[in-house]
Amino acid sequence: MCEMGFMGMMVSPEYGGGGMDTLSYVLALEEISKIDSSASVIMSVNNSLVCWGIESYGSPEQKLKYLPKLATGEWIGAFCLSEPEAGSDATSQRTTAKEDGDHYILNGTKNWITNGGKSSLHVVMAQSHTELKHRGINTLIVERSSPGIEIGAKEDKLGIRASDTHSIMYSDVRVPKENRIGPDGFGFKYAMSTLDGGRIGIAAQALGIAAGAYELALKYAQDREAFGKPIMNHQIIAFKLADMATEIEAARLLVYRAARLKDMGMDYSSMAAMAKLFASETAMKHTVEAVQIHGGYGYVKEYHVERLMRDAKITQIYEGTSEIQRLVISRAILSGELYQPMATL
Ligand code: CAA
């Protein structure tokens, strides 16, 4: 994937990236996710949450120093926001970054970090001014080779088992102040803004999982015979496939629309939340249906659908749970920002 340019698809060519738009990126994520969501989440975090954020908000020096390595996959990046007691409630950061001359001293524990064991660069959110609450949070670029970093055991997960997920402990890690992204106190906005784009990536991943399950279920339904005819010719199975095809297409339109809004420089926060919410719920619902269509064969590891079903679940959880997406969407409705959800492009 690194050699083929997938790790820095949206990074500008001047930093060694592919210079592609968000729509091209989601098309790639969708296809890869039909087969392997572990691969697509490694790619999604590196592109959306690490490279895009550094390119959008980093200093010229940070971009020159880090993007060429990240865009080519020489280095893999991790996004370190979640903590044991700060998951959905991301403003409650307990990790601290205290000023000490030209450095910050980083202390704390991050949880559920995708690429945690293999990454060379961590983008870490930490509280520098507790009294300012979320406005005191900073985002720091932390090199893995810095003394004081300990990587916890690899999590034994239900799905996406080929993506390595770890907790990471920081003990008195010295981070140069020049590695802070954006102005003092910008760290929470950085996290929220990059997550808006990240959610489009996870929505594309969920779409790919659903589409992959649909393709397998369709083929199985055409090949497998019961009561003297292919099960596809039994209306109860055909109607399941009709629902799958319809809802997957609806998810696809939402995901592509969010990507297009981002590419057009328009506000895409609530559309990204809608795309992630709908695509991930669709992936969960229809991977379960795909297993059901396969019957007993769907329940064994020899067939790919049980893996897709296990992988689908995480898309309703990471980069903002379905509940958080509903919160983001409902707040946009309440504030009047989403007054015209049917506006055409
Ligand atoms: N863009 C920029 N700024 C934003 C923003 C956005 N989309 N959304 C909120 N903000 C800003 C607000 O303007 C506000 O700033 P000011 O006070 O300066 O105006 C600040 O952020 C706090 O916002 P709220 O008052 O809305 O905060 P809240 O606590 O009520 O709600 C939340 C925030 C939406 C619930 C947020 O905490 C959230 O999204 N939680 C989910 C966290 C999450 O997605 N975690 C994923 C972990 S990363 C991961 O999974 C990666 C991986 O490895 C796969």
mmCIF file of C-alpha atoms in Angstrom, residues 7-8 11-17 46 51 54 60-75:
data_model
loop_
_atom_site.group_PDB
_atom_site.id
_atom_site.type_symbol
_atom_site.label_atom_id
_atom_site.label_comp_id
_atom_site.label_asym_id
_atom_site.label_seq_id
_atom_site.Cartn_x
_atom_site.Cartn_y
_atom_site.Cartn_z
ATOM 1 C CA MET A 7 -0.727 6.200 2.668
ATOM 2 C CA GLY A 8 -0.636 9.795 1.471
ATOM 3 C CA VAL A 11 -1.049 14.926 0.522
ATOM 4 C CA SER A 12 0.266 17.500 -1.973
ATOM 5 C CA PRO A 13 2.842 16.205 -4.467
ATOM 6 C CA GLU A 14 5.337 18.785 -3.125
ATOM 7 C CA TYR A 15 5.447 16.691 0.069
ATOM 8 C CA GLY A 16 5.546 13.361 -1.764
ATOM 9 C CA GLY A 17 1.807 12.620 -1.725
ATOM 10 C CA ASN A 46 -2.638 7.992 8.414
ATOM 11 C CA CYS A 51 -1.358 13.804 7.189
ATOM 12 C CA ILE A 54 -0.475 18.415 9.600
ATOM 13 C CA PRO A 60 5.962 24.978 7.058
ATOM 14 C CA GLU A 61 8.798 23.293 8.999
ATOM 15 C CA GLN A 62 6.506 20.554 10.349
ATOM 16 C CA LYS A 63 5.145 19.872 6.874
ATOM 17 C CA LEU A 64 8.617 19.636 5.337
ATOM 18 C CA LYS A 65 9.976 17.495 8.124
ATOM 19 C CA TYR A 66 7.146 14.992 8.548
ATOM 20 C CA LEU A 67 4.836 14.824 5.517
ATOM 21 C CA PRO A 68 7.306 13.223 3.055
ATOM 22 C CA LYS A 69 7.934 10.393 5.513
ATOM 23 C CA LEU A 70 4.227 9.933 6.315
ATOM 24 C CA ALA A 71 2.990 10.225 2.729
ATOM 25 C CA THR A 72 5.306 7.475 1.516
ATOM 26 C CA GLY A 73 4.655 5.199 4.471
ATOM 27 C CA GLU A 74 8.273 5.338 5.623
ATOM 28 C CA TRP A 75 6.641 6.463 8.860
#
